[in-house]
């Protein structure tokens, strides 16, 4: 697949930011596994700088929400997320969301959630499964079952620090949706059944 430099794309009133293609998972339903993805080629020829991301947003006030997501895990570029979110807030962004696999604390070896307080309004974490074994089967994380437990702990740390915390799953063979909902309830997070793209 050719690589391009699509750093932002709009879906309805939201603007999505594509800042990296790196991810420690290989989810079975990931749009990276399909040739056309969501209709844009989000394979980046290089990772954008802070200035390039801000240039791709132009005026943040025109969107209901600005979402860090993309063909990859946005928090693998934590410093960029922090700098861009701070600049967008200053420019009047209404709401900022991060779509994440929740493995950042494992990746960095520290709790990074406080660093995102006041910068991120919504943390949408891919729960993806009701237990570690199912998670490993569906998401093939580089760190095995530890990735699942770390993601749950990350969600726990977000609740009370980030204003809105959502745990999401894709309806996929092997996923026990009610059991996943119960996990979200127990953690004090919202629950969402999502399509693979958002
Ligand atoms: S965590 Fe997200 S980007 Fe990473 S493989 Fe899974 S669906 Fe794709």
GROMACS .gro file of C-alpha atoms and ligand atoms in nm:
model
  206
    1UNK     CA    1   0.000   0.000   0.000
    2UNK     CA    2   0.135   0.344  -0.095
    3UNK     CA    3   0.187   0.581   0.190
    4UNK     CA    4   0.038   0.927   0.198
    5UNK     CA    5   0.022   1.215   0.443
    6UNK     CA    6  -0.341   1.234   0.555
    7UNK     CA    7  -0.310   1.380   0.903
    8UNK     CA    8  -0.674   1.479   0.955
    9UNK     CA    9  -1.012   1.377   0.820
   10UNK     CA   10  -1.364   1.482   0.906
   11UNK     CA   11  -1.657   1.256   0.992
   12UNK     CA   12  -1.974   1.454   1.054
   13UNK     CA   13  -1.888   1.725   1.311
   14UNK     CA   14  -1.572   1.558   1.436
   15UNK     CA   15  -1.219   1.594   1.313
   16UNK     CA   16  -0.997   1.287   1.342
   17UNK     CA   17  -0.620   1.313   1.375
   18UNK     CA   18  -0.396   1.044   1.232
   19UNK     CA   19  -0.061   1.088   1.408
   20UNK     CA   20   0.101   0.745   1.401
   21UNK     CA   21   0.074   0.398   1.251
   22UNK     CA   22   0.252   0.233   1.544
   23UNK     CA   23   0.053  -0.006   1.763
   24UNK     CA   24   0.154  -0.304   1.978
   25UNK     CA   25  -0.172  -0.485   1.892
   26UNK     CA   26  -0.285  -0.668   1.581
   27UNK     CA   27  -0.659  -0.668   1.632
   28UNK     CA   28  -0.854  -0.900   1.407
   29UNK     CA   29  -1.103  -0.624   1.323
   30UNK     CA   30  -0.850  -0.342   1.282
   31UNK     CA   31  -0.913  -0.132   0.975
   32UNK     CA   32  -0.538  -0.154   0.915
   33UNK     CA   33  -0.605  -0.514   0.807
   34UNK     CA   34  -0.829  -0.404   0.521
   35UNK     CA   35  -0.711  -0.262   0.193
   36UNK     CA   36  -0.937   0.041   0.191
   37UNK     CA   37  -0.984   0.104   0.564
   38UNK     CA   38  -1.238   0.382   0.606
   39UNK     CA   39  -1.196   0.511   0.253
   40UNK     CA   40  -0.885   0.717   0.321
   41UNK     CA   41  -0.531   0.588   0.295
   42UNK     CA   42  -0.411   0.647   0.650
   43UNK     CA   43  -0.072   0.484   0.607
   44UNK     CA   44   0.161   0.774   0.682
   45UNK     CA   45   0.475   0.831   0.480
   46UNK     CA   46   0.610   0.993   0.799
   47UNK     CA   47   0.476   1.082   1.142
   48UNK     CA   48   0.356   1.445   1.153
   49UNK     CA   49   0.516   1.706   1.377
   50UNK     CA   50   0.315   1.921   1.620
   51UNK     CA   51   0.313   2.203   1.364
   52UNK     CA   52   0.193   1.971   1.089
   53UNK     CA   53  -0.092   1.840   1.305
   54UNK     CA   54  -0.200   2.192   1.401
   55UNK     CA   55  -0.183   2.300   1.037
   56UNK     CA   56  -0.410   2.005   0.947
   57UNK     CA   57  -0.670   2.121   1.203
   58UNK     CA   58  -0.674   2.487   1.099
   59UNK     CA   59  -0.958   2.623   1.315
   60UNK     CA   60  -1.048   2.384   1.603
   61UNK     CA   61  -1.358   2.588   1.695
   62UNK     CA   62  -1.548   2.455   1.395
   63UNK     CA   63  -1.563   2.097   1.529
   64UNK     CA   64  -1.772   1.951   1.808
   65UNK     CA   65  -1.490   1.714   1.888
   66UNK     CA   66  -1.130   1.656   1.786
   67UNK     CA   67  -1.023   1.294   1.813
   68UNK     CA   68  -0.674   1.146   1.830
   69UNK     CA   69  -0.703   0.807   1.668
   70UNK     CA   70  -0.571   0.681   1.338
   71UNK     CA   71  -0.409   0.371   1.205
   72UNK     CA   72  -0.220   0.318   1.523
   73UNK     CA   73  -0.205   0.399   1.892
   74UNK     CA   74  -0.197   0.779   1.946
   75UNK     CA   75  -0.048   0.757   2.297
   76UNK     CA   76   0.262   0.595   2.152
   77UNK     CA   77   0.329   0.965   2.072
   78UNK     CA   78   0.236   1.100   2.414
   79UNK     CA   79   0.438   1.423   2.391
   80UNK     CA   80   0.278   1.514   2.059
   81UNK     CA   81  -0.072   1.445   2.196
   82UNK     CA   82   0.001   1.668   2.497
   83UNK     CA   83   0.145   1.954   2.294
   84UNK     CA   84  -0.125   1.945   2.027
   85UNK     CA   85  -0.409   1.914   2.281
   86UNK     CA   86  -0.275   2.208   2.482
   87UNK     CA   87  -0.249   2.423   2.168
   88UNK     CA   88  -0.597   2.324   2.049
   89UNK     CA   89  -0.747   2.404   2.389
   90UNK     CA   90  -0.584   2.746   2.375
   91UNK     CA   91  -0.733   2.798   2.029
   92UNK     CA   92  -1.084   2.721   2.157
   93UNK     CA   93  -1.134   2.348   2.085
   94UNK     CA   94  -1.469   2.239   2.230
   95UNK     CA   95  -1.378   1.883   2.321
   96UNK     CA   96  -1.079   1.653   2.279
   97UNK     CA   97  -1.098   1.276   2.276
   98UNK     CA   98  -0.829   1.011   2.265
   99UNK     CA   99  -0.911   0.667   2.126
  100UNK     CA  100  -0.662   0.434   2.285
  101UNK     CA  101  -0.578   0.071   2.346
  102UNK     CA  102  -0.507   0.168   2.709
  103UNK     CA  103  -0.157   0.024   2.717
  104UNK     CA  104   0.030   0.352   2.761
  105UNK     CA  105   0.123   0.296   3.126
  106UNK     CA  106   0.273  -0.040   3.037
  107UNK     CA  107   0.456   0.116   2.743
  108UNK     CA  108   0.603   0.405   2.945
  109UNK     CA  109   0.647   0.222   3.277
  110UNK     CA  110   0.465   0.498   3.467
  111UNK     CA  111   0.117   0.637   3.516
  112UNK     CA  112   0.074   0.894   3.238
  113UNK     CA  113  -0.295   0.970   3.310
  114UNK     CA  114  -0.229   1.279   3.529
  115UNK     CA  115  -0.030   1.427   3.238
  116UNK     CA  116  -0.349   1.428   3.031
  117UNK     CA  117  -0.576   1.584   3.292
  118UNK     CA  118  -0.714   1.918   3.169
  119UNK     CA  119  -0.602   1.835   2.815
  120UNK     CA  120  -0.828   1.542   2.727
  121UNK     CA  121  -1.206   1.555   2.780
  122UNK     CA  122  -1.286   1.198   2.680
  123UNK     CA  123  -1.074   0.885   2.700
  124UNK     CA  124  -1.220   0.608   2.489
  125UNK     CA  125  -1.045   0.284   2.576
  126UNK     CA  126  -1.076  -0.032   2.369
  127UNK     CA  127  -1.173  -0.299   2.621
  128UNK     CA  128  -1.236  -0.544   2.338
  129UNK     CA  129  -1.284  -0.853   2.553
  130UNK     CA  130  -1.426  -0.983   2.879
  131UNK     CA  131  -1.105  -1.157   2.984
  132UNK     CA  132  -0.734  -1.166   2.912
  133UNK     CA  133  -0.738  -1.490   2.715
  134UNK     CA  134  -1.005  -1.362   2.476
  135UNK     CA  135  -0.821  -1.029   2.446
  136UNK     CA  136  -0.501  -1.205   2.345
  137UNK     CA  137  -0.689  -1.413   2.090
  138UNK     CA  138  -0.859  -1.110   1.930
  139UNK     CA  139  -0.595  -0.838   1.968
  140UNK     CA  140  -0.264  -1.032   1.963
  141UNK     CA  141  -0.088  -0.777   2.188
  142UNK     CA  142   0.292  -0.775   2.186
  143UNK     CA  143   0.289  -0.805   2.566
  144UNK     CA  144   0.040  -1.090   2.593
  145UNK     CA  145  -0.209  -1.100   2.879
  146UNK     CA  146  -0.023  -0.827   3.070
  147UNK     CA  147  -0.156  -0.583   2.808
  148UNK     CA  148  -0.514  -0.661   2.910
  149UNK     CA  149  -0.454  -0.614   3.283
  150UNK     CA  150  -0.259  -0.295   3.216
  151UNK     CA  151  -0.546  -0.161   3.003
  152UNK     CA  152  -0.795  -0.225   3.287
  153UNK     CA  153  -0.567  -0.051   3.535
  154UNK     CA  154  -0.528   0.242   3.295
  155UNK     CA  155  -0.908   0.272   3.276
  156UNK     CA  156  -0.928   0.267   3.656
  157UNK     CA  157  -0.671   0.547   3.673
  158UNK     CA  158  -0.862   0.756   3.418
  159UNK     CA  159  -1.191   0.749   3.610
  160UNK     CA  160  -1.210   1.062   3.824
  161UNK     CA  161  -0.919   1.230   3.641
  162UNK     CA  162  -1.047   1.247   3.282
  163UNK     CA  163  -1.402   1.391   3.270
  164UNK     CA  164  -1.548   1.117   3.048
  165UNK     CA  165  -1.415   0.762   3.030
  166UNK     CA  166  -1.562   0.513   2.784
  167UNK     CA  167  -1.483   0.144   2.755
  168UNK     CA  168  -1.574   0.010   2.415
  169UNK     CA  169  -1.600  -0.323   2.240
  170UNK     CA  170  -1.660  -0.435   1.885
  171UNK     CA  171  -1.927  -0.700   1.848
  172UNK     CA  172  -1.696  -0.979   1.733
  173UNK     CA  173  -1.703  -1.358   1.760
  174UNK     CA  174  -1.598  -1.458   2.112
  175UNK     CA  175  -1.682  -1.120   2.269
  176UNK     CA  176  -1.933  -1.142   2.555
  177UNK     CA  177  -2.088  -0.798   2.525
  178UNK     CA  178  -2.291  -0.805   2.851
  179UNK     CA  179  -1.983  -0.921   3.046
  180UNK     CA  180  -1.783  -0.632   2.895
  181UNK     CA  181  -2.059  -0.392   2.991
  182UNK     CA  182  -2.044  -0.522   3.349
  183UNK     CA  183  -1.668  -0.452   3.359
  184UNK     CA  184  -1.728  -0.095   3.244
  185UNK     CA  185  -1.999  -0.049   3.509
  186UNK     CA  186  -1.775  -0.188   3.779
  187UNK     CA  187  -1.498   0.056   3.683
  188UNK     CA  188  -1.738   0.351   3.678
  189UNK     CA  189  -1.689   0.407   3.305
  190UNK     CA  190  -1.941   0.443   3.024
  191UNK     CA  191  -1.982   0.154   2.785
  192UNK     CA  192  -2.005   0.165   2.409
  193UNK     CA  193  -2.052  -0.095   2.141
  194UNK     CA  194  -1.857   0.048   1.852
  195UNK     CA  195  -1.782  -0.013   1.489
  196UNK     CA  196  -1.418  -0.097   1.420
  197UNK     CA  197  -1.349   0.245   1.269
  198UNK     CA  198  -1.433   0.472   1.560
  199LIG     S1  199  -0.547  -0.124   1.902
  199LIG    FE1  200  -0.652  -0.008   1.738
  199LIG     S2  201  -0.489   0.049   1.592
  199LIG    FE2  202  -0.407  -0.111   1.725
  199LIG     S3  203  -0.441  -0.302   1.608
  199LIG    FE3  204  -0.617  -0.273   1.749
  199LIG     S4  205  -0.774  -0.164   1.632
  199LIG    FE4  206  -0.578  -0.146   1.520
   0.00000   0.00000   0.00000
